[in-house]
PDB file of C-alpha atoms in Angstrom:
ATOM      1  CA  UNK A   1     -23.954  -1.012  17.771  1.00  0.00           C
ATOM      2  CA  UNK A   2     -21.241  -1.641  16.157  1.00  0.00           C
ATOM      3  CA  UNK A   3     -21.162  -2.002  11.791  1.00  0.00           C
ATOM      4  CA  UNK A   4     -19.848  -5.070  10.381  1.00  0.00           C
ATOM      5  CA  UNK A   5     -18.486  -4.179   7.195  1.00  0.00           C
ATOM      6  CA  UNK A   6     -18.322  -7.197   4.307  1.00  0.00           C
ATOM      7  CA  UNK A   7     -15.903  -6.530   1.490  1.00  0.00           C
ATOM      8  CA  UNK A   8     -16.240  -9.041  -1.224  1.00  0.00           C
ATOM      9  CA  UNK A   9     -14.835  -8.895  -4.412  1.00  0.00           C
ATOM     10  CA  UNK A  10     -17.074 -10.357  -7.685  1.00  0.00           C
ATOM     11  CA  UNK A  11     -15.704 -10.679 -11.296  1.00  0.00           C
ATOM     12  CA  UNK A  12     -18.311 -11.184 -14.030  1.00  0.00           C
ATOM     13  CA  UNK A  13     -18.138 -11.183 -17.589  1.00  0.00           C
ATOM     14  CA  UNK A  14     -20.408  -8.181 -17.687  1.00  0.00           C
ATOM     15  CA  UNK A  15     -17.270  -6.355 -15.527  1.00  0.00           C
ATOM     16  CA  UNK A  16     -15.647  -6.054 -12.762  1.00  0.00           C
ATOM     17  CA  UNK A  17     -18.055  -5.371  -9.776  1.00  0.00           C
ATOM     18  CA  UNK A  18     -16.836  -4.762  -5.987  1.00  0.00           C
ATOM     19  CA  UNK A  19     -19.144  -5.178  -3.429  1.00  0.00           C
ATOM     20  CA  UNK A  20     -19.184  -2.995   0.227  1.00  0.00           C
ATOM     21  CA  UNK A  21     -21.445  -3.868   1.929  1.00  0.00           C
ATOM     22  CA  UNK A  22     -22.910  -2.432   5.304  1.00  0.00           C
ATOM     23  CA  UNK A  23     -25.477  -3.940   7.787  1.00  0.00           C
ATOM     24  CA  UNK A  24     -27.134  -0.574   7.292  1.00  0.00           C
ATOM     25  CA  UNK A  25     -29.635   1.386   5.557  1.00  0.00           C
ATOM     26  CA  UNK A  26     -27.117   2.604   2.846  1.00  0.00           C
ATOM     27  CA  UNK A  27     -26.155  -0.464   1.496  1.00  0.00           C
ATOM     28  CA  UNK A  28     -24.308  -2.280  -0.500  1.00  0.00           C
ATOM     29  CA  UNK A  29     -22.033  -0.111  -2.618  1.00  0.00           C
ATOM     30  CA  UNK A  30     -21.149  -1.668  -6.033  1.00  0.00           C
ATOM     31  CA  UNK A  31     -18.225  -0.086  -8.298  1.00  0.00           C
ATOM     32  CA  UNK A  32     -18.133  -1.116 -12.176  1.00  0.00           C
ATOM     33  CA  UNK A  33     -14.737  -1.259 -12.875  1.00  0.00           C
ATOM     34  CA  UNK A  34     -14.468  -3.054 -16.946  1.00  0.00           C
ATOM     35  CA  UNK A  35     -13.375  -6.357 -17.045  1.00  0.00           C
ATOM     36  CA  UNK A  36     -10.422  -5.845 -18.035  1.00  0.00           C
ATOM     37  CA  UNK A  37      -9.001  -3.565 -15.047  1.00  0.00           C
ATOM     38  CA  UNK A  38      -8.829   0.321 -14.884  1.00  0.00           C
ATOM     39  CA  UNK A  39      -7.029   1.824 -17.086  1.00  0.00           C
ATOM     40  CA  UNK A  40      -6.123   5.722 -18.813  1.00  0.00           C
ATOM     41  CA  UNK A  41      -9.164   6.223 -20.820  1.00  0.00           C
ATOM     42  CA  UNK A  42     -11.870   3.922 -18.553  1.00  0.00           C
ATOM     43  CA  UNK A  43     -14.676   4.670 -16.882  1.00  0.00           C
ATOM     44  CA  UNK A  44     -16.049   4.085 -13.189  1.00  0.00           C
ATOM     45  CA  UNK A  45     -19.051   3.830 -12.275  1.00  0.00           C
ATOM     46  CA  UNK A  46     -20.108   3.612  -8.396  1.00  0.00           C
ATOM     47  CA  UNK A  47     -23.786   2.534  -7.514  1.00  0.00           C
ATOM     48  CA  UNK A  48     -25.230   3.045  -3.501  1.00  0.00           C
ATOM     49  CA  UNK A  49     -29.103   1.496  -2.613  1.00  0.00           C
ATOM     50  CA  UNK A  50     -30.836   4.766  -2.124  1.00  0.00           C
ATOM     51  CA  UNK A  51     -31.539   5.394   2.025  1.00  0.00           C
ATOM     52  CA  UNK A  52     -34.340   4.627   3.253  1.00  0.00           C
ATOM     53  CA  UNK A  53     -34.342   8.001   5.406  1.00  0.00           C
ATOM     54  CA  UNK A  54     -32.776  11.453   4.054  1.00  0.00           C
ATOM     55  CA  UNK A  55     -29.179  11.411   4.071  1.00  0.00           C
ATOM     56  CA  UNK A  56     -26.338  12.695   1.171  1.00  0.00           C
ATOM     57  CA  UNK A  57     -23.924  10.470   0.315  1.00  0.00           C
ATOM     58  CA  UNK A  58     -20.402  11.909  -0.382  1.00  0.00           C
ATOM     59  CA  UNK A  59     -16.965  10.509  -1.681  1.00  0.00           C
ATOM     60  CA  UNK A  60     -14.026  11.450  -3.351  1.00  0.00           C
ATOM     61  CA  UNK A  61     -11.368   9.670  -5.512  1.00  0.00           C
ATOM     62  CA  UNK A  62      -8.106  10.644  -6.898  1.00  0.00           C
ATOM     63  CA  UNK A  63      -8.564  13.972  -4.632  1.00  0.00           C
ATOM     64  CA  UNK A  64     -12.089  14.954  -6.979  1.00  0.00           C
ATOM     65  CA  UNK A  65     -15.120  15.446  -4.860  1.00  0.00           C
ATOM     66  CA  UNK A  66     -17.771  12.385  -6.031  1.00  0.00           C
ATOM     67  CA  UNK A  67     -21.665  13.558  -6.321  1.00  0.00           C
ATOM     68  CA  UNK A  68     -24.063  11.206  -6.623  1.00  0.00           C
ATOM     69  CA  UNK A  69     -27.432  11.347  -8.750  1.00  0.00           C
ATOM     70  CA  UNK A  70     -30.697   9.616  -8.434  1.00  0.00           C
ATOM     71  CA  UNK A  71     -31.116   6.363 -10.903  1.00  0.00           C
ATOM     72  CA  UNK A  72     -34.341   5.348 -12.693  1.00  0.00           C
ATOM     73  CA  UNK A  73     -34.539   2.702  -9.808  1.00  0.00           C
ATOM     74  CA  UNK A  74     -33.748   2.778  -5.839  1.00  0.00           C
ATOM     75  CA  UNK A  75     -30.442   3.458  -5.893  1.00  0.00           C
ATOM     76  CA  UNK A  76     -27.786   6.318  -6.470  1.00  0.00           C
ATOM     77  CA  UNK A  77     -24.978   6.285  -8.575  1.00  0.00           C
ATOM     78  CA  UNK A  78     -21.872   8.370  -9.642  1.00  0.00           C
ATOM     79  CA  UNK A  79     -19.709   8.195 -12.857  1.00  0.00           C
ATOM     80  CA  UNK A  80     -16.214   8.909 -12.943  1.00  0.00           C
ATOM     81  CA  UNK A  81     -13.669   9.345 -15.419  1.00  0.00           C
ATOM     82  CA  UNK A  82     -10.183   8.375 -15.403  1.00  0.00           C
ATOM     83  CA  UNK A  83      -8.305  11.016 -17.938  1.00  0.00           C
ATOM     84  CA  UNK A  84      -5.559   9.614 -20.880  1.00  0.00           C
ATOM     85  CA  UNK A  85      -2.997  11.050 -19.456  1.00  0.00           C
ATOM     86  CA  UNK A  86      -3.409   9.896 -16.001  1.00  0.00           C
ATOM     87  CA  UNK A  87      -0.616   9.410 -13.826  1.00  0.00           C
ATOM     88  CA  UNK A  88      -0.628   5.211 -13.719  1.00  0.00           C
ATOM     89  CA  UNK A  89      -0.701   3.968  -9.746  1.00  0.00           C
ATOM     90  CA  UNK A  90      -2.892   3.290  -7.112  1.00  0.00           C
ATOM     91  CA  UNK A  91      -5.729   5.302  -6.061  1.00  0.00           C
ATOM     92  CA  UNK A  92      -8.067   6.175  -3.233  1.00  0.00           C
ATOM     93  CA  UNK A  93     -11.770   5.525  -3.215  1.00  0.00           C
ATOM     94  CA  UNK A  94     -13.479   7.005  -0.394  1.00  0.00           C
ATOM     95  CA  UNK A  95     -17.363   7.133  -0.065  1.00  0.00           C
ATOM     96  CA  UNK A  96     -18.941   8.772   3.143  1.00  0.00           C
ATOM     97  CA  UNK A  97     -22.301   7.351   4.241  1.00  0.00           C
ATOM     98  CA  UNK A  98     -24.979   9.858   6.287  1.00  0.00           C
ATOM     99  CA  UNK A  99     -24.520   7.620   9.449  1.00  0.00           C
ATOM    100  CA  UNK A 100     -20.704   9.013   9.576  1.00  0.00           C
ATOM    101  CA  UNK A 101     -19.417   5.500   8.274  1.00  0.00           C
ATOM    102  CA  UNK A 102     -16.209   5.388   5.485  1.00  0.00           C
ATOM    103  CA  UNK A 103     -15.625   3.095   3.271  1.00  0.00           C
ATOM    104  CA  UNK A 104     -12.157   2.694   1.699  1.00  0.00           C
ATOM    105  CA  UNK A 105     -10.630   1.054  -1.401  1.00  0.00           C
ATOM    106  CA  UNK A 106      -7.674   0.930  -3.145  1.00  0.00           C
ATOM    107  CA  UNK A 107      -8.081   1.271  -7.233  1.00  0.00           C
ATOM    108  CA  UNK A 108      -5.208   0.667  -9.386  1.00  0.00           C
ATOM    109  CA  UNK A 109      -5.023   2.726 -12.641  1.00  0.00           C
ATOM    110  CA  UNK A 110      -2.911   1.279 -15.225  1.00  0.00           C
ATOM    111  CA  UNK A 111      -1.320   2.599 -18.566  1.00  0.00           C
ATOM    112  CA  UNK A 112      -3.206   2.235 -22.178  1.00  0.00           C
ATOM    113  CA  UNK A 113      -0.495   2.098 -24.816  1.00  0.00           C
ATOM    114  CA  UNK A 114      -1.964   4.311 -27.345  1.00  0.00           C
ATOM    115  CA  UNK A 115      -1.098   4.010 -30.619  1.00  0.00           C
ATOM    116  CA  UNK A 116       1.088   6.144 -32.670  1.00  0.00           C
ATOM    117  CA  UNK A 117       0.489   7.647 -36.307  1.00  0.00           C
ATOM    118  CA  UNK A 118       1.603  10.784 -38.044  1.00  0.00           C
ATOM    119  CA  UNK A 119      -0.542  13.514 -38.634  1.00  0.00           C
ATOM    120  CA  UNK A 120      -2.143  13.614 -41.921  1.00  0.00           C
ATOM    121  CA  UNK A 121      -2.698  16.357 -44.346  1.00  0.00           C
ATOM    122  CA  UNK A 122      -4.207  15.402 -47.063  1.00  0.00           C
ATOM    123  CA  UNK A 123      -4.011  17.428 -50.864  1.00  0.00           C
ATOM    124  CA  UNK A 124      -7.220  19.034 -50.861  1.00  0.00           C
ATOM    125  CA  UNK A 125      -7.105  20.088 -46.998  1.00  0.00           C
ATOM    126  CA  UNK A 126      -3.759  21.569 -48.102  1.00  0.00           C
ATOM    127  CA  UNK A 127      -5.685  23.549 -51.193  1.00  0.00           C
ATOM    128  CA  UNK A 128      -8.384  24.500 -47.775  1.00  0.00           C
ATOM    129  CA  UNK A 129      -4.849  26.303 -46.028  1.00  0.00           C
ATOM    130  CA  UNK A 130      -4.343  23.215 -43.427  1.00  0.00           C
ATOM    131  CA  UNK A 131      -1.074  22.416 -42.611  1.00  0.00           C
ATOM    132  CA  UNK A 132       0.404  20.068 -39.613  1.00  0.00           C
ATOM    133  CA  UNK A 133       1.525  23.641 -37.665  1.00  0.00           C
ATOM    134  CA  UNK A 134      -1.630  25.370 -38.359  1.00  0.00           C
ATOM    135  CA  UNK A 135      -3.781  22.584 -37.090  1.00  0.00           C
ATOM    136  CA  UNK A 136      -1.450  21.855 -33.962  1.00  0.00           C
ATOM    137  CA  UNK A 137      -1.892  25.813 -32.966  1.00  0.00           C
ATOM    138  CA  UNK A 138      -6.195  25.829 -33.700  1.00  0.00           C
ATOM    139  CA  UNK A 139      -6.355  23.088 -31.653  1.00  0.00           C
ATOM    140  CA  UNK A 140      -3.999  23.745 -28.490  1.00  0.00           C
ATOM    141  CA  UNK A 141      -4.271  27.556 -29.115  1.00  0.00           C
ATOM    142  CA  UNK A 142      -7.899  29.097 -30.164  1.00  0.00           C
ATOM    143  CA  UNK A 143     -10.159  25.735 -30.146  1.00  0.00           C
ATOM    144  CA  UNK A 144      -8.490  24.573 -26.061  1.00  0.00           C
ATOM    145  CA  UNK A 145      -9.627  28.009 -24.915  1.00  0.00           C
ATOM    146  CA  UNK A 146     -13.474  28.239 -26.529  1.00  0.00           C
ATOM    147  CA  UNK A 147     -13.988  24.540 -25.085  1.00  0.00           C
ATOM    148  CA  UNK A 148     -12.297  24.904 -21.624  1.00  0.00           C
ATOM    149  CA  UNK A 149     -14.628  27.643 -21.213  1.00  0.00           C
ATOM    150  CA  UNK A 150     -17.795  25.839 -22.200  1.00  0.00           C
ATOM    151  CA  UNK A 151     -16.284  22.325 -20.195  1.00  0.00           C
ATOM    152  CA  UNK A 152     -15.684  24.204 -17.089  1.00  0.00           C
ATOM    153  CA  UNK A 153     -19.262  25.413 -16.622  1.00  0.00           C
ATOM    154  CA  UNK A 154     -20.232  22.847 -13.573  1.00  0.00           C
ATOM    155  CA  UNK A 155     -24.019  22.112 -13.759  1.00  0.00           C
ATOM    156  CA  UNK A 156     -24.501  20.695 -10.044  1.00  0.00           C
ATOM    157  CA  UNK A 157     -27.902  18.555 -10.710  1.00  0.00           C
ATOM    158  CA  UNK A 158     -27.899  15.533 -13.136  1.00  0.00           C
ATOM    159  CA  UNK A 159     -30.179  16.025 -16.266  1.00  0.00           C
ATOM    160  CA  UNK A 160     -30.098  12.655 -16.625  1.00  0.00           C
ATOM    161  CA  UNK A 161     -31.012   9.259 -14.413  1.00  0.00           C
ATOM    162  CA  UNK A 162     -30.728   6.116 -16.751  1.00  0.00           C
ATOM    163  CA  UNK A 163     -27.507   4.816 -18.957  1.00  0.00           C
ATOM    164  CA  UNK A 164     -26.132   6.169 -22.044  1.00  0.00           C
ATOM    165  CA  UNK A 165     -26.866   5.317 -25.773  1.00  0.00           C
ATOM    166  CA  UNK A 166     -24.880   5.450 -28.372  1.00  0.00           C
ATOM    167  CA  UNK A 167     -24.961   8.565 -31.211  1.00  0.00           C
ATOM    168  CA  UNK A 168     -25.633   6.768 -34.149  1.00  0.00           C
ATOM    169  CA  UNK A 169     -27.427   4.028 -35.386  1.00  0.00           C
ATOM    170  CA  UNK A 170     -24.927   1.869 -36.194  1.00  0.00           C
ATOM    171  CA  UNK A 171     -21.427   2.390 -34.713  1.00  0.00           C
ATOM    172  CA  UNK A 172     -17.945   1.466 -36.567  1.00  0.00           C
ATOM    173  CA  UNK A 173     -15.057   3.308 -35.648  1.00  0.00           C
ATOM    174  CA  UNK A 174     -12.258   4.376 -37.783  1.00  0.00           C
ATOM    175  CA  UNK A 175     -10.455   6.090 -35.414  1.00  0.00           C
ATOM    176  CA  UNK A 176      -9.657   4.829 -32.429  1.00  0.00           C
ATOM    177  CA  UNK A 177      -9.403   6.931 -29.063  1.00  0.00           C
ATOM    178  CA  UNK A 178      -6.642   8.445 -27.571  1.00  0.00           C
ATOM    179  CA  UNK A 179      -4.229   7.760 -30.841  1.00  0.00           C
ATOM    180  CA  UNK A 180      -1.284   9.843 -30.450  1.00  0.00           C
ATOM    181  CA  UNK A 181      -0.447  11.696 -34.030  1.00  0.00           C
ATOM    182  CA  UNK A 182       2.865  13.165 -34.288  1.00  0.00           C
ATOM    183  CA  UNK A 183       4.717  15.859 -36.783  1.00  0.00           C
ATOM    184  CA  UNK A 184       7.930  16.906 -36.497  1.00  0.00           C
ATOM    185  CA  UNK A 185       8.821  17.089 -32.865  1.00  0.00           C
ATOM    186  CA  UNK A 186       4.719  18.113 -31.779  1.00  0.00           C
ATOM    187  CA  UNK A 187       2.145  15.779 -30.524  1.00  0.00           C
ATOM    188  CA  UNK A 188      -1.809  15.379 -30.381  1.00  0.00           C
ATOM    189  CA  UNK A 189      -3.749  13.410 -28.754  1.00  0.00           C
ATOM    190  CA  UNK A 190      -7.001  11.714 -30.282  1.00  0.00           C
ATOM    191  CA  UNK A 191      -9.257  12.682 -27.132  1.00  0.00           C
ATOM    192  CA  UNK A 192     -12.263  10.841 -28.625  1.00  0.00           C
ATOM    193  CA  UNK A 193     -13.549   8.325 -31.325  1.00  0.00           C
ATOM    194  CA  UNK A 194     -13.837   8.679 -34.909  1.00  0.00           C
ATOM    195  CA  UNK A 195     -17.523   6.806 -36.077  1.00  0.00           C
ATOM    196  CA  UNK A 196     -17.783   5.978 -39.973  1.00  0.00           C
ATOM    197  CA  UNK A 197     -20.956   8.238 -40.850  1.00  0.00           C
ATOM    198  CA  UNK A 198     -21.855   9.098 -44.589  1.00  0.00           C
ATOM    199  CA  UNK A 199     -22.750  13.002 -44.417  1.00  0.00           C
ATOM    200  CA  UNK A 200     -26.206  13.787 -43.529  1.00  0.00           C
ATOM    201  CA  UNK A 201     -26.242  10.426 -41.123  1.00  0.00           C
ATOM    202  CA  UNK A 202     -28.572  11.606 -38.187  1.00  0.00           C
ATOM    203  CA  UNK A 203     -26.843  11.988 -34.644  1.00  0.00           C
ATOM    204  CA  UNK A 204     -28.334  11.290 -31.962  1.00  0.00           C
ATOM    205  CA  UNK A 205     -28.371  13.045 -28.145  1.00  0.00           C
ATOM    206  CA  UNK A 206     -26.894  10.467 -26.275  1.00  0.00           C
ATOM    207  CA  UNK A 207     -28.498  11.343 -22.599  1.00  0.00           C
ATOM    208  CA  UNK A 208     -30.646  13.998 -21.657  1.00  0.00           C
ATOM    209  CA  UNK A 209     -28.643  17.552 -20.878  1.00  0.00           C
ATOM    210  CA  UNK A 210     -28.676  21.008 -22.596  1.00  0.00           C
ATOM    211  CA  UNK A 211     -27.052  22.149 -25.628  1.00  0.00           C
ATOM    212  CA  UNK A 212     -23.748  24.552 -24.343  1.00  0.00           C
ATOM    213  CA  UNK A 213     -22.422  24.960 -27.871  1.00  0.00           C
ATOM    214  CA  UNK A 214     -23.125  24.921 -31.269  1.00  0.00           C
ATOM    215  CA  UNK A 215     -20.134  26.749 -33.356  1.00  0.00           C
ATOM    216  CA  UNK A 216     -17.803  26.093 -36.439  1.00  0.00           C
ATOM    217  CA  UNK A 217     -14.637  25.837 -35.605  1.00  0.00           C
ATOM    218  CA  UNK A 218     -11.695  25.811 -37.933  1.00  0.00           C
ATOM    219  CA  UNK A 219     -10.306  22.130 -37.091  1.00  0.00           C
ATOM    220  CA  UNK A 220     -13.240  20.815 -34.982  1.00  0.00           C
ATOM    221  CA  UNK A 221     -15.921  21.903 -37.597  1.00  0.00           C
ATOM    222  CA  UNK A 222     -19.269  22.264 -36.748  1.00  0.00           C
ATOM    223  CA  UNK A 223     -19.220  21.423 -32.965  1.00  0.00           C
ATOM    224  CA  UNK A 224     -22.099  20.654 -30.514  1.00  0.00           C
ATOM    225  CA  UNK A 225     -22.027  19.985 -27.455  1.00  0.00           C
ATOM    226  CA  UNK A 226     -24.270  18.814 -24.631  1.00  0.00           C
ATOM    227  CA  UNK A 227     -24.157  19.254 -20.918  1.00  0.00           C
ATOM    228  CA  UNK A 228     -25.607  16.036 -19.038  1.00  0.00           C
ATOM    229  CA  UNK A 229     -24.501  17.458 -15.351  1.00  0.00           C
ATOM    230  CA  UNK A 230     -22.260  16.656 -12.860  1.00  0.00           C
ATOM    231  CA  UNK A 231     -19.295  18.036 -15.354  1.00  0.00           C
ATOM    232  CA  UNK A 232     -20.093  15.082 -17.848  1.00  0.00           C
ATOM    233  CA  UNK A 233     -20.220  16.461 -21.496  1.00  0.00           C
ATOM    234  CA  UNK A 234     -20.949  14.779 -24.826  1.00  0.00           C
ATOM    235  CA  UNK A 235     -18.916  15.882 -27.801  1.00  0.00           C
ATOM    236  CA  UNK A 236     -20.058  16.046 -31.236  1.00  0.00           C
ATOM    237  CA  UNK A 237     -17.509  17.158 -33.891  1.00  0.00           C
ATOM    238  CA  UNK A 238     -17.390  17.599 -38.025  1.00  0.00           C
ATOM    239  CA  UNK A 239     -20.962  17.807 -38.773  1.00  0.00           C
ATOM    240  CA  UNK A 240     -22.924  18.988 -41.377  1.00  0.00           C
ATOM    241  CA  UNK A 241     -25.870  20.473 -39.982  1.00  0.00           C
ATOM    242  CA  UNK A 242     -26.896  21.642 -36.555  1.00  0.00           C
ATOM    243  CA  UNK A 243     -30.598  19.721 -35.310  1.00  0.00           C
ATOM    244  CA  UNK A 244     -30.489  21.824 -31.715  1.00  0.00           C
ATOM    245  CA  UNK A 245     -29.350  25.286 -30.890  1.00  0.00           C
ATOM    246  CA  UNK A 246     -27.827  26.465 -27.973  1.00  0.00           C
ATOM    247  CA  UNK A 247     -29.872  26.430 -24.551  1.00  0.00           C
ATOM    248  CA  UNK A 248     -32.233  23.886 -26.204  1.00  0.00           C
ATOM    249  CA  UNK A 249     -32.814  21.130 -23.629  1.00  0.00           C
ATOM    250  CA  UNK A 250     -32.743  17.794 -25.196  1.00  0.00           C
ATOM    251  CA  UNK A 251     -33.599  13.787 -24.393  1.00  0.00           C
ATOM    252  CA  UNK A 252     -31.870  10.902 -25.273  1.00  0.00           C
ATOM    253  CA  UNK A 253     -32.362  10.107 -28.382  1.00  0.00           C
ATOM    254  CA  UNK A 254     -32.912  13.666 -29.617  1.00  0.00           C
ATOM    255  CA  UNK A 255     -31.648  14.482 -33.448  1.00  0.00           C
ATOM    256  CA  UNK A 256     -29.268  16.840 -32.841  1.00  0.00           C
ATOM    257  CA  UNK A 257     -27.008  17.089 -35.682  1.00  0.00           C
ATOM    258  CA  UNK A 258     -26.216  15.406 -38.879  1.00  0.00           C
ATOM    259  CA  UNK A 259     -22.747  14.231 -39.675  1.00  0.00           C
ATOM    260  CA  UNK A 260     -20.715  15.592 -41.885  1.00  0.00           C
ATOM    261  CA  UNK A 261     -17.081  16.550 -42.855  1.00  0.00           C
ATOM    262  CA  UNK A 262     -16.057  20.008 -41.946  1.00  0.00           C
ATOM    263  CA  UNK A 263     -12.964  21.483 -40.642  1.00  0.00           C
ATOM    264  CA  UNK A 264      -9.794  19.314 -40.313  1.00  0.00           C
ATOM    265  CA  UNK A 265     -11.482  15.923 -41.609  1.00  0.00           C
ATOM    266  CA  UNK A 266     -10.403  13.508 -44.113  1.00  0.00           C
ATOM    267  CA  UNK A 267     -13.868  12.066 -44.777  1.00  0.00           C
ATOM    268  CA  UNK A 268     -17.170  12.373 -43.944  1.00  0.00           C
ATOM    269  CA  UNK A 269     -17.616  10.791 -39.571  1.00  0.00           C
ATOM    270  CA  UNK A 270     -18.444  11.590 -36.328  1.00  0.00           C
ATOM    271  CA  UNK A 271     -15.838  12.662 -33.685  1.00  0.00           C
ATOM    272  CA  UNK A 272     -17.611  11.702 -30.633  1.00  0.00           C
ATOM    273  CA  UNK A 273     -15.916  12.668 -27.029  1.00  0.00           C
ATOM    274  CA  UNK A 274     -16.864  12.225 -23.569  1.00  0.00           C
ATOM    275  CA  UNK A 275     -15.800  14.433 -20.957  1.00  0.00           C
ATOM    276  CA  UNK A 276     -15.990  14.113 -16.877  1.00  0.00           C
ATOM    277  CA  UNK A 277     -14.923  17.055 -15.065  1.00  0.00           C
ATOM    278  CA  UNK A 278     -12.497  17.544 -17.725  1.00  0.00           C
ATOM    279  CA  UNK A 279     -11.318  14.210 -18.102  1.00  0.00           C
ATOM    280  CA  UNK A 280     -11.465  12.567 -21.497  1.00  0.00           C
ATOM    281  CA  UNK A 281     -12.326   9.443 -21.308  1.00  0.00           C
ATOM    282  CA  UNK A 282     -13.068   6.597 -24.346  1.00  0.00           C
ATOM    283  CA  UNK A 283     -16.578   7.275 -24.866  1.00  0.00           C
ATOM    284  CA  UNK A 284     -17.416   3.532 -26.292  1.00  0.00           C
ATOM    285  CA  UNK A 285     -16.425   2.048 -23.092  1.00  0.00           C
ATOM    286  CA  UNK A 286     -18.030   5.012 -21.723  1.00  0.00           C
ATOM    287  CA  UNK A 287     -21.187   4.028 -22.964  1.00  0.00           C
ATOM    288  CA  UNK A 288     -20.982   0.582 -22.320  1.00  0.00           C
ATOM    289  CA  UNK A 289     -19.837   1.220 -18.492  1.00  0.00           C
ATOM    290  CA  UNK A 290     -23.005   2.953 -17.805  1.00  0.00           C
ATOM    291  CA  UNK A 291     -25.294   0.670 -19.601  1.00  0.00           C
ATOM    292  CA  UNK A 292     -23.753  -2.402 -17.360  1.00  0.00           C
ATOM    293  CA  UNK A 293     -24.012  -0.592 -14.646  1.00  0.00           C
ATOM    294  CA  UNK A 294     -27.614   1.313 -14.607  1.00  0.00           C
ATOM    295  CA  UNK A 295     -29.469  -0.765 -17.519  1.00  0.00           C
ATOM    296  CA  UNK A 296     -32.362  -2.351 -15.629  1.00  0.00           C
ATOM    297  CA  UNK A 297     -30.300  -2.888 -12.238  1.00  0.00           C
TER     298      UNK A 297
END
């Protein structure tokens, strides 16, 4: 018989939702896109209604394989992430239902203007031995290697199954993501988001996953990080004290650190990145992505 397929499209204050929707047992597909539009930075999340018979559910977009993981209710979702340095244009989603049925939708990606600032270097982290060249080589040089070789590990089950919380109690940033900071003729990129945290503030596991790295770094600090599954990583930089060592298994919520101010840091915060298969993505909107889309839906 043949499928009708309904494409509707739904805007909501809450965000952007797009509807596919099948006269089958795999539907409707709903993609939260923020309300805003897509842009470098964002985050998509899709959601399927779980099958009522065994059957995978595959997709892809922007040529990256999607996997899917089981929700706290009856439905399966995925999380994407759309890198700060993605090419702007229009994109590809594909999703691949168990009865041989594809759904296809074009997603436009458009450009964040970033801010620019210089790099600072304060007096007493010159006293310390920073300088603007010395923390421009750590970071691209020593630091890029140790944490593409923890990010790359691919964990292929989710440890997780319900939206992401925030990793502190109260959250005011003071350094906004994906800030470019320039010296001389070399750039960096702000891959995450600075969070105003007086040193000793608890921080909190923000999903289920297991602890891949706890190390001081010279720039980064004291650096933990958490593996949720499905490539997604939380990032936790500058802290005072490590709560979990590495291996641990943790749950949301979890005390896992306590901020602080060590290695290339002004004053005592929280750097907090996300990362999704190695894009980095702003981890507020992040957050707030998957808590619209899997918070008691």
């Amino acid at each position: 018989m043949k499928i009708k397929i309904l494409i509707a499209v739904l805007l909501i204050a809450a965000g952007f939702f797009i509807y596919f929707q099948k006269e089958n047992l795999f539907s409707p597909a709903q993609v939260y896109i923020p309300s805003n539009g897509l842009k470098q930075g964002d985050t998509l999340l899709i959601k399927i209604a779980s099958p009522l018979s065994e059957g995978k559910i595959t997709g892809e977009f922007n040529s990256k394989k999607i996997d899917f993981f089981q929700t706290t209710g009856k439905t399966k979702a995925a999380i994407l992430g759309i890198d700060a340095k993605e090419k702007p244009g229009n994109y590809i989603l594909i999703i691949n239902y168990p009865d041989g049925k594809t759904i296809k939708k074009e997603i436009n990606i458009a450009k964040t203007d970033f801010a620019t600032t210089e790099l600072l270097v304060t007096k007493e982290l010159q006293k310390k031995g920073y300088t603007s060249q010395k923390i421009i080589s750590n970071i691209q040089g020593k630091e890029a290697l140790i944490l593409k070789k923890v990010l790359g590990v691919y964990s292929p089950e989710a440890y997780f199954n319900k939206a992401f919380i925030n990793p502190l109690k109260e959250i005011k940033p003071v350094g906004a993501f994906g800030t470019i900071r320039k010296t001389g003729s070399s750039t960096l990129q702000h891959l995450g988001v600075d969070l105003d945290a007086k040193t000793g503030t608890d921080v909190f596991a923000v999903n289920d996953g297991k602890v891949s790295l706890t190390q001081e770094l010279p720039d980064y600090g004291k650096t933990l990080i958490v593996d949720h599954g499905l490539g997604i990583y939380s990032l936790y930089l500058h802290l005072n004290e490590f709560k979990a060592s590495e291996g641990k298994l943790v749950k949301q919520g979890d005390i896992i650190g306590l901020s602080g101010n060590t290695g290339y840091s002004i004053a005592p915060h929280l750097h907090f990145s996300i990362k999704i298969n190695g894009a980095s993505v702003d981890p507020l909107v992040f957050i707030k992505t998957t808590q619209d889309g899997l918070t008691n839906r």
